[in-house]
mmCIF file of C-alpha atoms in Angstrom:
data_model
loop_
_atom_site.group_PDB
_atom_site.id
_atom_site.type_symbol
_atom_site.label_atom_id
_atom_site.label_comp_id
_atom_site.label_asym_id
_atom_site.label_seq_id
_atom_site.Cartn_x
_atom_site.Cartn_y
_atom_site.Cartn_z
ATOM 1 C CA UNK A 1 18.120 -10.001 96.224
ATOM 2 C CA UNK A 2 17.288 -12.248 94.184
ATOM 3 C CA UNK A 3 15.665 -12.972 90.666
ATOM 4 C CA UNK A 4 14.449 -16.145 88.915
ATOM 5 C CA UNK A 5 14.416 -16.423 85.142
ATOM 6 C CA UNK A 6 11.392 -16.823 83.570
ATOM 7 C CA UNK A 7 9.810 -20.412 82.822
ATOM 8 C CA UNK A 8 9.527 -21.718 79.265
ATOM 9 C CA UNK A 9 5.992 -22.011 79.800
ATOM 10 C CA UNK A 10 5.972 -18.508 80.444
ATOM 11 C CA UNK A 11 8.011 -17.664 77.571
ATOM 12 C CA UNK A 12 5.998 -19.498 75.404
ATOM 13 C CA UNK A 13 2.890 -17.819 76.495
ATOM 14 C CA UNK A 14 3.861 -14.306 75.795
ATOM 15 C CA UNK A 15 5.550 -15.270 72.670
ATOM 16 C CA UNK A 16 3.611 -13.593 69.383
ATOM 17 C CA UNK A 17 1.381 -15.970 67.977
ATOM 18 C CA UNK A 18 0.623 -13.865 64.829
ATOM 19 C CA UNK A 19 3.832 -14.620 63.492
ATOM 20 C CA UNK A 20 2.747 -18.510 62.126
ATOM 21 C CA UNK A 21 -0.709 -16.918 60.779
ATOM 22 C CA UNK A 22 1.322 -14.292 58.779
ATOM 23 C CA UNK A 23 3.637 -17.079 57.240
ATOM 24 C CA UNK A 24 0.429 -18.692 56.343
ATOM 25 C CA UNK A 25 -1.406 -16.224 54.900
ATOM 26 C CA UNK A 26 0.150 -16.158 51.209
ATOM 27 C CA UNK A 27 0.137 -19.717 50.706
ATOM 28 C CA UNK A 28 -3.363 -19.507 52.000
ATOM 29 C CA UNK A 29 -4.289 -16.942 49.382
ATOM 30 C CA UNK A 30 -2.331 -18.956 46.685
ATOM 31 C CA UNK A 31 -4.588 -22.342 47.394
ATOM 32 C CA UNK A 32 -7.756 -20.079 47.432
ATOM 33 C CA UNK A 33 -6.684 -18.688 43.948
ATOM 34 C CA UNK A 34 -6.045 -22.194 42.803
ATOM 35 C CA UNK A 35 -9.300 -22.891 43.332
ATOM 36 C CA UNK A 36 -10.789 -20.017 41.880
ATOM 37 C CA UNK A 37 -8.748 -19.661 38.491
ATOM 38 C CA UNK A 38 -8.034 -23.031 38.207
ATOM 39 C CA UNK A 39 -11.416 -24.628 39.498
ATOM 40 C CA UNK A 40 -14.689 -22.366 39.908
ATOM 41 C CA UNK A 41 -13.869 -19.625 36.530
ATOM 42 C CA UNK A 42 -14.072 -22.340 34.141
ATOM 43 C CA UNK A 43 -16.980 -23.712 34.942
ATOM 44 C CA UNK A 44 -18.775 -20.544 35.880
ATOM 45 C CA UNK A 45 -17.776 -18.110 33.245
ATOM 46 C CA UNK A 46 -18.484 -18.401 29.517
ATOM 47 C CA UNK A 47 -16.457 -18.807 27.052
ATOM 48 C CA UNK A 48 -15.977 -14.865 26.247
ATOM 49 C CA UNK A 49 -15.535 -13.683 29.707
ATOM 50 C CA UNK A 50 -13.165 -16.292 30.348
ATOM 51 C CA UNK A 51 -11.243 -15.118 27.463
ATOM 52 C CA UNK A 52 -11.130 -11.785 28.760
ATOM 53 C CA UNK A 53 -9.970 -12.855 32.262
ATOM 54 C CA UNK A 54 -7.306 -15.049 30.640
ATOM 55 C CA UNK A 55 -5.826 -11.182 29.506
ATOM 56 C CA UNK A 56 -6.244 -9.874 32.764
ATOM 57 C CA UNK A 57 -4.322 -12.522 34.431
ATOM 58 C CA UNK A 58 -1.432 -12.032 31.644
ATOM 59 C CA UNK A 59 -1.308 -8.421 33.133
ATOM 60 C CA UNK A 60 -1.210 -9.471 36.422
ATOM 61 C CA UNK A 61 1.954 -11.442 35.702
ATOM 62 C CA UNK A 62 3.592 -8.048 34.512
ATOM 63 C CA UNK A 63 2.338 -6.840 38.196
ATOM 64 C CA UNK A 64 4.223 -9.909 39.835
ATOM 65 C CA UNK A 65 7.220 -8.595 38.437
ATOM 66 C CA UNK A 66 6.552 -4.963 39.280
ATOM 67 C CA UNK A 67 6.115 -5.674 42.813
ATOM 68 C CA UNK A 68 9.231 -7.491 42.822
ATOM 69 C CA UNK A 69 11.099 -4.535 40.936
ATOM 70 C CA UNK A 70 9.157 -1.604 42.242
ATOM 71 C CA UNK A 71 7.692 -3.164 45.747
ATOM 72 C CA UNK A 72 10.802 -4.497 46.853
ATOM 73 C CA UNK A 73 13.453 -2.696 45.165
ATOM 74 C CA UNK A 74 12.017 0.611 44.831
ATOM 75 C CA UNK A 75 12.632 0.746 41.118
ATOM 76 C CA UNK A 76 9.937 2.448 39.164
ATOM 77 C CA UNK A 77 9.715 0.073 35.974
ATOM 78 C CA UNK A 78 8.071 2.371 33.231
ATOM 79 C CA UNK A 79 9.078 0.572 30.701
ATOM 80 C CA UNK A 80 8.120 -3.230 31.401
ATOM 81 C CA UNK A 81 5.881 -2.870 28.221
ATOM 82 C CA UNK A 82 8.944 -3.734 26.003
ATOM 83 C CA UNK A 83 9.860 -6.935 27.582
ATOM 84 C CA UNK A 84 5.853 -7.386 26.760
ATOM 85 C CA UNK A 85 6.575 -7.248 23.709
ATOM 86 C CA UNK A 86 9.462 -9.326 23.223
ATOM 87 C CA UNK A 87 8.062 -12.220 24.709
ATOM 88 C CA UNK A 88 4.883 -11.388 22.678
ATOM 89 C CA UNK A 89 6.536 -10.772 19.224
ATOM 90 C CA UNK A 90 8.898 -14.020 19.974
ATOM 91 C CA UNK A 91 5.587 -16.039 20.410
ATOM 92 C CA UNK A 92 3.761 -14.529 17.420
ATOM 93 C CA UNK A 93 6.864 -14.970 15.096
ATOM 94 C CA UNK A 94 6.585 -18.798 15.937
ATOM 95 C CA UNK A 95 2.940 -18.959 15.107
ATOM 96 C CA UNK A 96 3.152 -17.217 12.144
ATOM 97 C CA UNK A 97 6.082 -19.210 10.606
ATOM 98 C CA UNK A 98 4.031 -22.258 12.028
ATOM 99 C CA UNK A 99 0.581 -20.795 10.441
ATOM 100 C CA UNK A 100 2.342 -20.672 7.462
ATOM 101 C CA UNK A 101 4.338 -24.274 7.012
ATOM 102 C CA UNK A 102 0.958 -25.877 7.599
ATOM 103 C CA UNK A 103 -0.099 -24.021 4.282
ATOM 104 C CA UNK A 104 3.311 -24.865 2.125
ATOM 105 C CA UNK A 105 4.529 -21.682 2.569
ATOM 106 C CA UNK A 106 7.735 -20.516 3.416
ATOM 107 C CA UNK A 107 6.963 -16.439 4.798
ATOM 108 C CA UNK A 108 3.690 -15.434 6.326
ATOM 109 C CA UNK A 109 0.852 -13.846 4.738
ATOM 110 C CA UNK A 110 1.939 -10.180 5.738
ATOM 111 C CA UNK A 111 5.851 -10.551 4.537
ATOM 112 C CA UNK A 112 4.337 -11.877 0.778
ATOM 113 C CA UNK A 113 1.567 -9.086 0.607
ATOM 114 C CA UNK A 114 4.343 -6.415 1.025
ATOM 115 C CA UNK A 115 6.882 -8.206 -0.809
ATOM 116 C CA UNK A 116 9.785 -8.471 0.879
ATOM 117 C CA UNK A 117 11.702 -11.092 -1.218
ATOM 118 C CA UNK A 118 11.764 -15.038 -1.037
ATOM 119 C CA UNK A 119 13.987 -15.520 1.834
ATOM 120 C CA UNK A 120 13.017 -15.478 5.245
ATOM 121 C CA UNK A 121 14.794 -12.151 7.328
ATOM 122 C CA UNK A 122 17.752 -14.269 9.160
ATOM 123 C CA UNK A 123 16.762 -12.895 12.696
ATOM 124 C CA UNK A 124 13.343 -14.790 12.302
ATOM 125 C CA UNK A 125 14.786 -17.738 11.774
ATOM 126 C CA UNK A 126 15.830 -18.849 15.026
ATOM 127 C CA UNK A 127 11.851 -18.982 16.190
ATOM 128 C CA UNK A 128 10.736 -21.413 13.745
ATOM 129 C CA UNK A 129 12.418 -23.872 16.199
ATOM 130 C CA UNK A 130 9.289 -23.924 19.022
ATOM 131 C CA UNK A 131 11.591 -25.037 21.506
ATOM 132 C CA UNK A 132 13.892 -22.031 21.385
ATOM 133 C CA UNK A 133 10.952 -19.767 20.591
ATOM 134 C CA UNK A 134 9.940 -20.680 23.895
ATOM 135 C CA UNK A 135 12.943 -20.510 25.427
ATOM 136 C CA UNK A 136 13.297 -16.594 23.367
ATOM 137 C CA UNK A 137 10.094 -15.631 25.180
ATOM 138 C CA UNK A 138 11.747 -15.131 28.400
ATOM 139 C CA UNK A 139 15.526 -15.671 27.712
ATOM 140 C CA UNK A 140 15.231 -12.601 25.512
ATOM 141 C CA UNK A 141 13.906 -9.960 27.439
ATOM 142 C CA UNK A 142 16.118 -10.632 30.210
ATOM 143 C CA UNK A 143 18.733 -10.698 28.159
ATOM 144 C CA UNK A 144 17.599 -7.080 26.938
ATOM 145 C CA UNK A 145 16.884 -6.011 30.429
ATOM 146 C CA UNK A 146 20.373 -7.360 31.520
ATOM 147 C CA UNK A 147 22.697 -4.934 29.066
ATOM 148 C CA UNK A 148 20.538 -2.163 30.023
ATOM 149 C CA UNK A 149 20.364 -2.256 34.010
ATOM 150 C CA UNK A 150 23.972 -3.381 33.578
ATOM 151 C CA UNK A 151 24.911 0.126 32.180
ATOM 152 C CA UNK A 152 22.335 2.122 34.582
ATOM 153 C CA UNK A 153 22.631 0.540 37.701
ATOM 154 C CA UNK A 154 26.397 0.827 37.379
ATOM 155 C CA UNK A 155 26.171 4.345 36.810
ATOM 156 C CA UNK A 156 24.073 5.069 39.835
ATOM 157 C CA UNK A 157 20.795 5.844 37.764
ATOM 158 C CA UNK A 158 18.258 5.668 39.985
ATOM 159 C CA UNK A 159 14.986 7.427 41.079
ATOM 160 C CA UNK A 160 13.112 9.806 38.327
ATOM 161 C CA UNK A 161 15.859 9.277 36.084
ATOM 162 C CA UNK A 162 15.431 5.463 35.950
ATOM 163 C CA UNK A 163 11.902 5.934 35.308
ATOM 164 C CA UNK A 164 12.166 8.480 32.883
ATOM 165 C CA UNK A 165 14.902 6.122 31.005
ATOM 166 C CA UNK A 166 12.998 3.200 30.910
ATOM 167 C CA UNK A 167 9.760 4.828 29.499
ATOM 168 C CA UNK A 168 12.338 5.927 26.569
ATOM 169 C CA UNK A 169 13.158 2.573 25.904
ATOM 170 C CA UNK A 170 8.929 1.682 25.683
ATOM 171 C CA UNK A 171 8.572 4.651 23.574
ATOM 172 C CA UNK A 172 11.479 4.157 21.092
ATOM 173 C CA UNK A 173 11.016 0.157 20.844
ATOM 174 C CA UNK A 174 7.178 1.112 19.754
ATOM 175 C CA UNK A 175 8.486 3.637 17.202
ATOM 176 C CA UNK A 176 10.874 0.991 15.586
ATOM 177 C CA UNK A 177 8.720 -1.565 15.664
ATOM 178 C CA UNK A 178 5.880 1.147 13.364
ATOM 179 C CA UNK A 179 8.580 1.939 10.942
ATOM 180 C CA UNK A 180 9.364 -2.233 10.436
ATOM 181 C CA UNK A 181 6.660 -2.969 8.151
ATOM 182 C CA UNK A 182 7.734 -5.577 6.000
ATOM 183 C CA UNK A 183 9.264 -7.680 8.823
ATOM 184 C CA UNK A 184 7.105 -6.783 11.768
ATOM 185 C CA UNK A 185 3.568 -6.335 10.450
ATOM 186 C CA UNK A 186 4.312 -2.197 11.409
ATOM 187 C CA UNK A 187 1.039 -0.427 13.014
ATOM 188 C CA UNK A 188 -0.743 -3.959 12.479
ATOM 189 C CA UNK A 189 1.335 -5.751 14.325
ATOM 190 C CA UNK A 190 1.717 -9.758 13.856
ATOM 191 C CA UNK A 191 -2.775 -10.439 13.546
ATOM 192 C CA UNK A 192 -4.503 -13.505 12.465
ATOM 193 C CA UNK A 193 -2.915 -16.416 14.272
ATOM 194 C CA UNK A 194 -4.372 -19.800 13.820
ATOM 195 C CA UNK A 195 -2.625 -22.298 15.362
ATOM 196 C CA UNK A 196 -0.802 -22.954 18.943
ATOM 197 C CA UNK A 197 1.751 -25.534 18.922
ATOM 198 C CA UNK A 198 -0.779 -27.559 16.299
ATOM 199 C CA UNK A 199 -3.934 -26.787 18.560
ATOM 200 C CA UNK A 200 -6.832 -24.712 16.564
ATOM 201 C CA UNK A 201 -7.121 -21.105 18.244
ATOM 202 C CA UNK A 202 -11.092 -20.936 16.985
ATOM 203 C CA UNK A 203 -11.681 -24.220 18.945
ATOM 204 C CA UNK A 204 -13.299 -23.145 22.525
ATOM 205 C CA UNK A 205 -11.761 -26.286 23.940
ATOM 206 C CA UNK A 206 -8.351 -25.289 22.858
ATOM 207 C CA UNK A 207 -9.085 -21.634 24.255
ATOM 208 C CA UNK A 208 -10.027 -22.804 27.876
ATOM 209 C CA UNK A 209 -6.711 -24.812 27.675
ATOM 210 C CA UNK A 210 -4.944 -21.604 27.009
ATOM 211 C CA UNK A 211 -6.896 -19.965 29.646
ATOM 212 C CA UNK A 212 -5.249 -22.582 32.219
ATOM 213 C CA UNK A 213 -2.007 -22.233 30.718
ATOM 214 C CA UNK A 214 -1.877 -18.670 32.136
ATOM 215 C CA UNK A 215 -3.596 -19.148 35.190
ATOM 216 C CA UNK A 216 -1.457 -21.730 36.417
ATOM 217 C CA UNK A 217 1.660 -19.890 35.012
ATOM 218 C CA UNK A 218 0.309 -16.933 37.287
ATOM 219 C CA UNK A 219 0.414 -18.987 40.471
ATOM 220 C CA UNK A 220 3.774 -20.454 39.626
ATOM 221 C CA UNK A 221 4.898 -16.750 39.120
ATOM 222 C CA UNK A 222 3.355 -15.586 42.518
ATOM 223 C CA UNK A 223 4.996 -19.026 44.346
ATOM 224 C CA UNK A 224 8.505 -18.039 42.712
ATOM 225 C CA UNK A 225 8.267 -14.126 44.002
ATOM 226 C CA UNK A 226 7.166 -15.124 47.466
ATOM 227 C CA UNK A 227 10.586 -17.271 47.530
ATOM 228 C CA UNK A 228 12.390 -14.370 46.525
ATOM 229 C CA UNK A 229 10.499 -12.270 49.368
ATOM 230 C CA UNK A 230 11.166 -13.871 52.341
ATOM 231 C CA UNK A 231 14.637 -14.833 51.323
ATOM 232 C CA UNK A 232 17.594 -13.521 51.950
ATOM 233 C CA UNK A 233 17.778 -11.937 48.780
ATOM 234 C CA UNK A 234 14.779 -10.286 49.104
ATOM 235 C CA UNK A 235 15.506 -8.844 52.748
ATOM 236 C CA UNK A 236 18.848 -7.065 50.560
ATOM 237 C CA UNK A 237 16.865 -5.459 48.041
ATOM 238 C CA UNK A 238 14.742 -3.727 50.989
ATOM 239 C CA UNK A 239 17.720 -2.512 52.559
ATOM 240 C CA UNK A 240 18.952 -1.620 49.112
ATOM 241 C CA UNK A 241 15.713 0.314 48.781
ATOM 242 C CA UNK A 242 15.349 1.701 51.977
ATOM 243 C CA UNK A 243 19.471 3.007 52.438
ATOM 244 C CA UNK A 244 21.615 1.982 49.141
ATOM 245 C CA UNK A 245 24.725 3.665 50.900
ATOM 246 C CA UNK A 246 24.708 1.545 53.860
ATOM 247 C CA UNK A 247 24.315 -1.355 51.874
ATOM 248 C CA UNK A 248 27.040 -0.593 50.167
ATOM 249 C CA UNK A 249 29.634 0.056 53.285
ATOM 250 C CA UNK A 250 28.337 -3.378 54.590
ATOM 251 C CA UNK A 251 30.489 -5.049 51.504
ATOM 252 C CA UNK A 252 27.543 -5.482 49.019
ATOM 253 C CA UNK A 253 26.919 -3.921 45.278
ATOM 254 C CA UNK A 254 23.749 -2.341 45.233
ATOM 255 C CA UNK A 255 23.837 -2.337 41.444
ATOM 256 C CA UNK A 256 23.556 -6.198 41.440
ATOM 257 C CA UNK A 257 21.125 -6.554 43.943
ATOM 258 C CA UNK A 258 18.551 -4.070 41.791
ATOM 259 C CA UNK A 259 19.821 -6.362 38.703
ATOM 260 C CA UNK A 260 18.699 -9.404 39.708
ATOM 261 C CA UNK A 261 15.359 -7.797 40.313
ATOM 262 C CA UNK A 262 14.918 -6.002 37.169
ATOM 263 C CA UNK A 263 15.906 -8.908 35.399
ATOM 264 C CA UNK A 264 13.633 -11.456 36.881
ATOM 265 C CA UNK A 265 10.875 -8.978 36.642
ATOM 266 C CA UNK A 266 11.434 -8.695 32.820
ATOM 267 C CA UNK A 267 11.279 -12.518 32.583
ATOM 268 C CA UNK A 268 7.859 -12.238 33.617
ATOM 269 C CA UNK A 269 7.235 -9.682 31.653
ATOM 270 C CA UNK A 270 8.215 -11.597 28.872
ATOM 271 C CA UNK A 271 5.831 -14.529 29.826
ATOM 272 C CA UNK A 272 3.148 -12.833 30.152
ATOM 273 C CA UNK A 273 3.508 -10.998 26.611
ATOM 274 C CA UNK A 274 4.085 -14.779 25.242
ATOM 275 C CA UNK A 275 0.959 -15.910 26.701
ATOM 276 C CA UNK A 276 -0.564 -12.923 25.986
ATOM 277 C CA UNK A 277 -0.635 -13.643 22.062
ATOM 278 C CA UNK A 278 -2.892 -17.376 21.627
ATOM 279 C CA UNK A 279 -5.407 -15.731 24.562
ATOM 280 C CA UNK A 280 -6.256 -12.494 22.625
ATOM 281 C CA UNK A 281 -4.528 -13.104 19.066
ATOM 282 C CA UNK A 282 -2.894 -10.435 17.981
ATOM 283 C CA UNK A 283 0.397 -8.483 19.383
ATOM 284 C CA UNK A 284 1.388 -4.690 18.220
ATOM 285 C CA UNK A 285 3.069 -1.529 19.167
ATOM 286 C CA UNK A 286 -0.332 -0.284 20.308
ATOM 287 C CA UNK A 287 -0.314 -2.912 23.071
ATOM 288 C CA UNK A 288 3.658 -2.516 24.172
ATOM 289 C CA UNK A 289 4.198 1.429 23.846
ATOM 290 C CA UNK A 290 4.359 3.964 26.847
ATOM 291 C CA UNK A 291 0.308 3.950 27.687
ATOM 292 C CA UNK A 292 0.391 0.154 28.157
ATOM 293 C CA UNK A 293 3.761 0.613 30.588
ATOM 294 C CA UNK A 294 2.283 2.838 32.811
ATOM 295 C CA UNK A 295 -0.833 0.943 33.055
ATOM 296 C CA UNK A 296 1.058 -2.197 34.024
ATOM 297 C CA UNK A 297 2.559 0.306 36.982
ATOM 298 C CA UNK A 298 -1.057 1.382 37.768
ATOM 299 C CA UNK A 299 -2.642 -2.053 38.709
ATOM 300 C CA UNK A 300 0.171 -2.838 40.779
ATOM 301 C CA UNK A 301 0.438 0.448 42.770
ATOM 302 C CA UNK A 302 -3.977 0.564 42.731
ATOM 303 C CA UNK A 303 -3.792 -2.884 44.781
ATOM 304 C CA UNK A 304 -0.628 -2.586 46.787
ATOM 305 C CA UNK A 305 2.575 -3.092 45.303
ATOM 306 C CA UNK A 306 4.237 -4.248 47.892
ATOM 307 C CA UNK A 307 1.489 -6.832 47.891
ATOM 308 C CA UNK A 308 1.580 -9.972 45.814
ATOM 309 C CA UNK A 309 -1.722 -10.653 46.299
ATOM 310 C CA UNK A 310 -2.518 -6.820 46.319
ATOM 311 C CA UNK A 311 -0.802 -5.982 42.512
ATOM 312 C CA UNK A 312 -2.291 -9.310 41.077
ATOM 313 C CA UNK A 313 -5.701 -8.045 42.498
ATOM 314 C CA UNK A 314 -5.322 -4.495 41.496
ATOM 315 C CA UNK A 315 -3.986 -4.939 37.977
ATOM 316 C CA UNK A 316 -7.076 -7.432 37.128
ATOM 317 C CA UNK A 317 -9.376 -4.785 38.448
ATOM 318 C CA UNK A 318 -7.725 -1.685 36.754
ATOM 319 C CA UNK A 319 -7.549 -4.293 33.018
ATOM 320 C CA UNK A 320 -11.306 -4.735 33.917
ATOM 321 C CA UNK A 321 -11.930 -0.975 34.716
ATOM 322 C CA UNK A 322 -10.426 -0.269 31.506
ATOM 323 C CA UNK A 323 -12.383 -2.260 29.291
ATOM 324 C CA UNK A 324 -15.627 -1.511 30.620
ATOM 325 C CA UNK A 325 -15.055 2.370 30.978
ATOM 326 C CA UNK A 326 -13.387 2.536 28.110
ATOM 327 C CA UNK A 327 -15.888 1.745 25.209
ATOM 328 C CA UNK A 328 -18.016 4.200 26.878
ATOM 329 C CA UNK A 329 -15.774 7.034 27.158
ATOM 330 C CA UNK A 330 -12.709 6.477 25.095
ATOM 331 C CA UNK A 331 -11.311 10.135 25.171
ATOM 332 C CA UNK A 332 -11.893 10.631 29.366
ATOM 333 C CA UNK A 333 -10.781 6.966 30.401
ATOM 334 C CA UNK A 334 -6.510 8.291 29.745
ATOM 335 C CA UNK A 335 -7.582 11.164 32.116
ATOM 336 C CA UNK A 336 -8.825 8.660 34.849
ATOM 337 C CA UNK A 337 -6.334 6.154 34.462
ATOM 338 C CA UNK A 338 -3.771 9.234 35.596
ATOM 339 C CA UNK A 339 -5.879 10.176 38.155
ATOM 340 C CA UNK A 340 -5.933 6.779 40.071
ATOM 341 C CA UNK A 341 -2.158 6.549 39.597
ATOM 342 C CA UNK A 342 -1.803 9.743 41.291
ATOM 343 C CA UNK A 343 -4.142 9.050 44.351
ATOM 344 C CA UNK A 344 -3.035 5.796 45.208
ATOM 345 C CA UNK A 345 0.326 7.117 44.733
ATOM 346 C CA UNK A 346 0.234 10.122 46.409
ATOM 347 C CA UNK A 347 -2.567 9.427 49.561
ATOM 348 C CA UNK A 348 -2.716 5.821 49.306
ATOM 349 C CA UNK A 349 0.978 4.117 48.891
ATOM 350 C CA UNK A 350 0.386 1.155 50.087
ATOM 351 C CA UNK A 351 -2.596 0.379 47.633
ATOM 352 C CA UNK A 352 -5.834 -1.096 48.336
ATOM 353 C CA UNK A 353 -4.149 -4.130 50.258
ATOM 354 C CA UNK A 354 -2.831 -1.299 52.811
ATOM 355 C CA UNK A 355 -6.438 -0.052 53.657
ATOM 356 C CA UNK A 356 -7.055 -2.345 56.413
ATOM 357 C CA UNK A 357 -3.811 -1.508 58.254
ATOM 358 C CA UNK A 358 -4.497 2.454 57.344
ATOM 359 C CA UNK A 359 -8.117 1.976 59.134
ATOM 360 C CA UNK A 360 -6.713 -0.053 62.265
ATOM 361 C CA UNK A 361 -4.023 2.509 62.825
ATOM 362 C CA UNK A 362 -6.465 5.557 62.819
ATOM 363 C CA UNK A 363 -8.521 3.149 65.163
ATOM 364 C CA UNK A 364 -5.789 3.062 67.803
ATOM 365 C CA UNK A 365 -4.605 6.640 67.494
ATOM 366 C CA UNK A 366 -6.432 8.369 70.306
ATOM 367 C CA UNK A 367 -8.514 11.681 69.444
ATOM 368 C CA UNK A 368 -6.688 14.895 70.560
ATOM 369 C CA UNK A 369 -7.992 16.070 73.316
ATOM 370 C CA UNK A 370 -8.514 19.922 74.110
ATOM 371 C CA UNK A 371 -9.244 21.303 77.544
ATOM 372 C CA UNK A 372 -8.331 23.971 79.696
ATOM 373 C CA UNK A 373 -7.726 24.867 83.151
ATOM 374 C CA UNK A 374 -10.386 27.358 84.964
#
């Protein structure tokens, strides 16, 4: 009996055609997002609504990092408020120093009010330089994450212990900021920011410029995260999440793989915090403590932590819901926020982004038949 090999035409005919469409899905979503965010939104929304959207997009940048660290790496990062705050305070410190210099002062207004003396604290001085301040908004959170992650991952701390540790870090950072009234503004934080690298933040035109910068930064972070997802490192990160010991037996160090994801996510959170400051005009401990850190994770979980687009849309939707409902139900919103997280993790682990796939699987699953013999 002889057999003939299938022809090339037959092989190509039976090859699945979904792969090219799958590869184009995320670039298409990025292109559509660029059109909507950079073209449609500035024309369709009022200045007030556009400013709110800029705030939500900052949260979405944090969600991109959460999607990388948690969705791909399995790291439940409940302390992203620390890195968001480091980037935000680094930017706000520079803007306060620039506002003081514009009026011929050497100290920010709140330091003069609290009477800290005539000398600027030494750890404020590097932020007077605009280039260095911009770099520190990202590098400082990444350095803190690298230091913390080095010790945590080397000790093989993971799961709930890692989540609790990261949340404790957020709480400690917020408490420290509150206690430094004379140098960080304490509970009030750094407020009343007037300028942004020479531009007046009270001018609606400049506010629109800030929005466009934030929208462009979000799209760039999504593109960068997508490259990590499809790279060899992204495959290795998923392997560490699913079977850490097997990866270790293959000769890789899981601690280093997780450390890279944690540091990159921290850098994205720091960038989001830095952009949040000119968009909102304030940074305070209330914006970076435990509750905001949990809120960052809830947004990614509701939208779909394994999907970049899902995490971004979830973060925007949860932030919009919070702004809408917290005014009407300030006490009940916290419970609703927790309920959203429980429902997403317990009943729809893939978030809303996986809802269509779940419904398709249920339609394909045949209904059980009950029958008997006479």
